[in-house]
Short mmCIF file of N, CA and C in Angstrom, two decimals:
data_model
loop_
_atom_site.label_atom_id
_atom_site.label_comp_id
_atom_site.label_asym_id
_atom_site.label_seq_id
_atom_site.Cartn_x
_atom_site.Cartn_y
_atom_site.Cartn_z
N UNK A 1334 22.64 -26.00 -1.24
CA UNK A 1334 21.58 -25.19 -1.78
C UNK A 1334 20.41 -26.06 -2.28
N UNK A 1335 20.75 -27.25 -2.86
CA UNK A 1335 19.66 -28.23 -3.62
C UNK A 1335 18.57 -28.44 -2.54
N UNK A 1336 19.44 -28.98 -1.22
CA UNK A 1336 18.88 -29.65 -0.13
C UNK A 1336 17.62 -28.51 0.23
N UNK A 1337 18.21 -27.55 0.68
CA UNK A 1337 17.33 -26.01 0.93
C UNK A 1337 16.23 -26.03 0.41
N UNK A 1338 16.44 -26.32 -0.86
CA UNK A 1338 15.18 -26.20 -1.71
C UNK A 1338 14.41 -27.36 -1.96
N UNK A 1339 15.00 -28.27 -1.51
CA UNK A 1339 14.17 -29.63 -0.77
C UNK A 1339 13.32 -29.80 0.20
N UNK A 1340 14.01 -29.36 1.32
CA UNK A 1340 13.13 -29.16 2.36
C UNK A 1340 12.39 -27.76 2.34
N UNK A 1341 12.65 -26.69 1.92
CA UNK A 1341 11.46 -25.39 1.51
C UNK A 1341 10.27 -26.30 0.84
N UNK A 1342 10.70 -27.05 -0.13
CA UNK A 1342 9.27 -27.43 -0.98
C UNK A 1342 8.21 -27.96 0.11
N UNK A 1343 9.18 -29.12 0.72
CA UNK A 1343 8.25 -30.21 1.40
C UNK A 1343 7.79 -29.18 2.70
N UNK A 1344 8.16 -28.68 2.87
CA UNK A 1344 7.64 -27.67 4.12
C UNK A 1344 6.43 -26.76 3.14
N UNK A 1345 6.22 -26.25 2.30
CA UNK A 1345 5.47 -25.45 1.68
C UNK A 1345 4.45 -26.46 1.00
N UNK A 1346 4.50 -27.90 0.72
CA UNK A 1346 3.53 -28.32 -0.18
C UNK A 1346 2.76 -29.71 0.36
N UNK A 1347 3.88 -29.80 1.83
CA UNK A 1347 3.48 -31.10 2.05
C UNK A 1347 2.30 -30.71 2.95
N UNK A 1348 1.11 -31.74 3.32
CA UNK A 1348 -0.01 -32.11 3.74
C UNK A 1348 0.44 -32.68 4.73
N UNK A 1349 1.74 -33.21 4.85
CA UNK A 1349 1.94 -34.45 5.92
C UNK A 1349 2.81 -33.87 7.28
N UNK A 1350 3.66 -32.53 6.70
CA UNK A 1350 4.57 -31.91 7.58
C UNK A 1350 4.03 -31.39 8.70
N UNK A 1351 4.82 -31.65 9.89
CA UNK A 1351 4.52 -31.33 11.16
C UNK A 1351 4.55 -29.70 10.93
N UNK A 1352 3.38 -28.71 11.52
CA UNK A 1352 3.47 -26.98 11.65
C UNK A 1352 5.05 -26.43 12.54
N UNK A 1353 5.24 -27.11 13.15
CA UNK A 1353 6.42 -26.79 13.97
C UNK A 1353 7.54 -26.99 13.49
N UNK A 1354 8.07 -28.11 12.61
CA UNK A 1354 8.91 -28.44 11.58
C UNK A 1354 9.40 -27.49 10.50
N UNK A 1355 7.70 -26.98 10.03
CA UNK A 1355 8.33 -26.18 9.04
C UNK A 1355 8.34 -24.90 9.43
N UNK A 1356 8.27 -24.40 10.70
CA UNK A 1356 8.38 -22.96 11.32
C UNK A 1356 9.86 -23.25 11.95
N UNK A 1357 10.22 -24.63 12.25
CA UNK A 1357 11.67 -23.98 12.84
C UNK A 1357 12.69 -24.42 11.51
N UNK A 1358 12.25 -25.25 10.55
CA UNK A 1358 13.44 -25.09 9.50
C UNK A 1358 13.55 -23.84 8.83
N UNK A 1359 12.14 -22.83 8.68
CA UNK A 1359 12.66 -22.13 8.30
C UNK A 1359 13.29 -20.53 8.70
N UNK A 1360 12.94 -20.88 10.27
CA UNK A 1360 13.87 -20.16 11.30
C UNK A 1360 15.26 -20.87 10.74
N UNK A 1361 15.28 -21.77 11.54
CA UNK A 1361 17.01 -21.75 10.90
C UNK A 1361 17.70 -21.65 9.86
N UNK A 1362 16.91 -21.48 8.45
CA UNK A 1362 17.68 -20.82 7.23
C UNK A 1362 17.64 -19.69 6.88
N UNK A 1363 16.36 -18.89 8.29
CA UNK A 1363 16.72 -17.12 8.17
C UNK A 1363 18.07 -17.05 8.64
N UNK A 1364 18.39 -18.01 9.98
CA UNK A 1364 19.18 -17.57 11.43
C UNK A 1364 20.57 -17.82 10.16
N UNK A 1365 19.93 -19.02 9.68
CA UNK A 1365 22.52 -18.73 8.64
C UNK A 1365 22.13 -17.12 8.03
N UNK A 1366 21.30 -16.63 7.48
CA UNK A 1366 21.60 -15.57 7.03
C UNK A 1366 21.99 -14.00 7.88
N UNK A 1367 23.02 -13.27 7.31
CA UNK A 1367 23.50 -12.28 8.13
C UNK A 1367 22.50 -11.24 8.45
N UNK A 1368 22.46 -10.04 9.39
CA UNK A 1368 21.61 -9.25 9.87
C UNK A 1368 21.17 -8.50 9.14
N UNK A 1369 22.27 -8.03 8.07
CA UNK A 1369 22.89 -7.05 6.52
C UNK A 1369 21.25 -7.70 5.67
N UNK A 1370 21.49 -8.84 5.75
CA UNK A 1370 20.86 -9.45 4.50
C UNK A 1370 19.13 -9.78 4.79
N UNK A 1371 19.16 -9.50 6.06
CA UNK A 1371 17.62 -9.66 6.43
C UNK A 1371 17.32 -8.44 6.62
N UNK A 1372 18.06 -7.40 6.63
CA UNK A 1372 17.43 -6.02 6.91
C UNK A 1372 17.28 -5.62 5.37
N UNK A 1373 17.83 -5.94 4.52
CA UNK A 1373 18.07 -5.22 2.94
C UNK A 1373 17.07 -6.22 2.36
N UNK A 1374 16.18 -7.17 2.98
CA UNK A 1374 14.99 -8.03 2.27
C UNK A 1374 13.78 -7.57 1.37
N UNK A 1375 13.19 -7.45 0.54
CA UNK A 1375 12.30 -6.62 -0.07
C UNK A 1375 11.44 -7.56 -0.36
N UNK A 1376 10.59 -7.27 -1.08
CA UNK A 1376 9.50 -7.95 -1.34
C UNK A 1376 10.01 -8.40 -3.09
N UNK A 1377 11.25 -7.57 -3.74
CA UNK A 1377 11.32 -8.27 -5.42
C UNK A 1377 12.58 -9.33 -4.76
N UNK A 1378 12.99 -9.68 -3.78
CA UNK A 1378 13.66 -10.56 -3.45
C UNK A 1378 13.00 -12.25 -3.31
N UNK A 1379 11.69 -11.73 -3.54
CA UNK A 1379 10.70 -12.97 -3.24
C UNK A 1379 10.30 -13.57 -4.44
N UNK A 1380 10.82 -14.62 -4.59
CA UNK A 1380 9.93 -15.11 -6.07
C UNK A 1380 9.08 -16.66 -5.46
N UNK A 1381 7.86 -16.33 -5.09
CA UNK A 1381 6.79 -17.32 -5.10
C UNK A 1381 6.56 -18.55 -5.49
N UNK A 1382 6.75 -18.20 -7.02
CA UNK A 1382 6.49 -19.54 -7.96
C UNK A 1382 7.57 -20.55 -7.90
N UNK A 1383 8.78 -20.26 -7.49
CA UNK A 1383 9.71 -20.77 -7.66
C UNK A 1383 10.14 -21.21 -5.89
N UNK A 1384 9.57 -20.85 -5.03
CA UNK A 1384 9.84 -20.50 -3.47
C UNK A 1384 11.03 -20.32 -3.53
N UNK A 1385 11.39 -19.34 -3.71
CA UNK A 1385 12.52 -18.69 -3.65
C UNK A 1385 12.65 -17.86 -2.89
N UNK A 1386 13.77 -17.02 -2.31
CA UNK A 1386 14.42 -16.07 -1.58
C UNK A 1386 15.75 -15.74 -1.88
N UNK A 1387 15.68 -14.14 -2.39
CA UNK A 1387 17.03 -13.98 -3.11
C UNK A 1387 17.43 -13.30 -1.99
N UNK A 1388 18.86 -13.41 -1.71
CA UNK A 1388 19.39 -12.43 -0.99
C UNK A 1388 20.55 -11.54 -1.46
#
């Protein structure tokens, strides 16, 4: 989970990250999540400040 939120940051803040990098890492931390859990997604599941994603 730490890592996740390692690479979310540097994908969200870095200047240096490749556009494609951070479109497929964060394809692949939708793709671990189940179908259940991307269909039941809302918008208070989102916390911004924190780049977060609750599921």
């Amino acid at each position: 989970m730490d890592q996740q939120r390692t690479l979310y940051h540097r994908w969200n803040s870095s200047g240096e990250t490749h556009p494609h990098e951070a479109f497929i890492g964060l394809a692949a931390l939708l793709h671990a999540a189940i179908t259940t859990q991307l269909r039941l997604l809302t918008l208070d599941h989102l916390t911004p400040a924190r780049h977060a994603v609750r599921f």
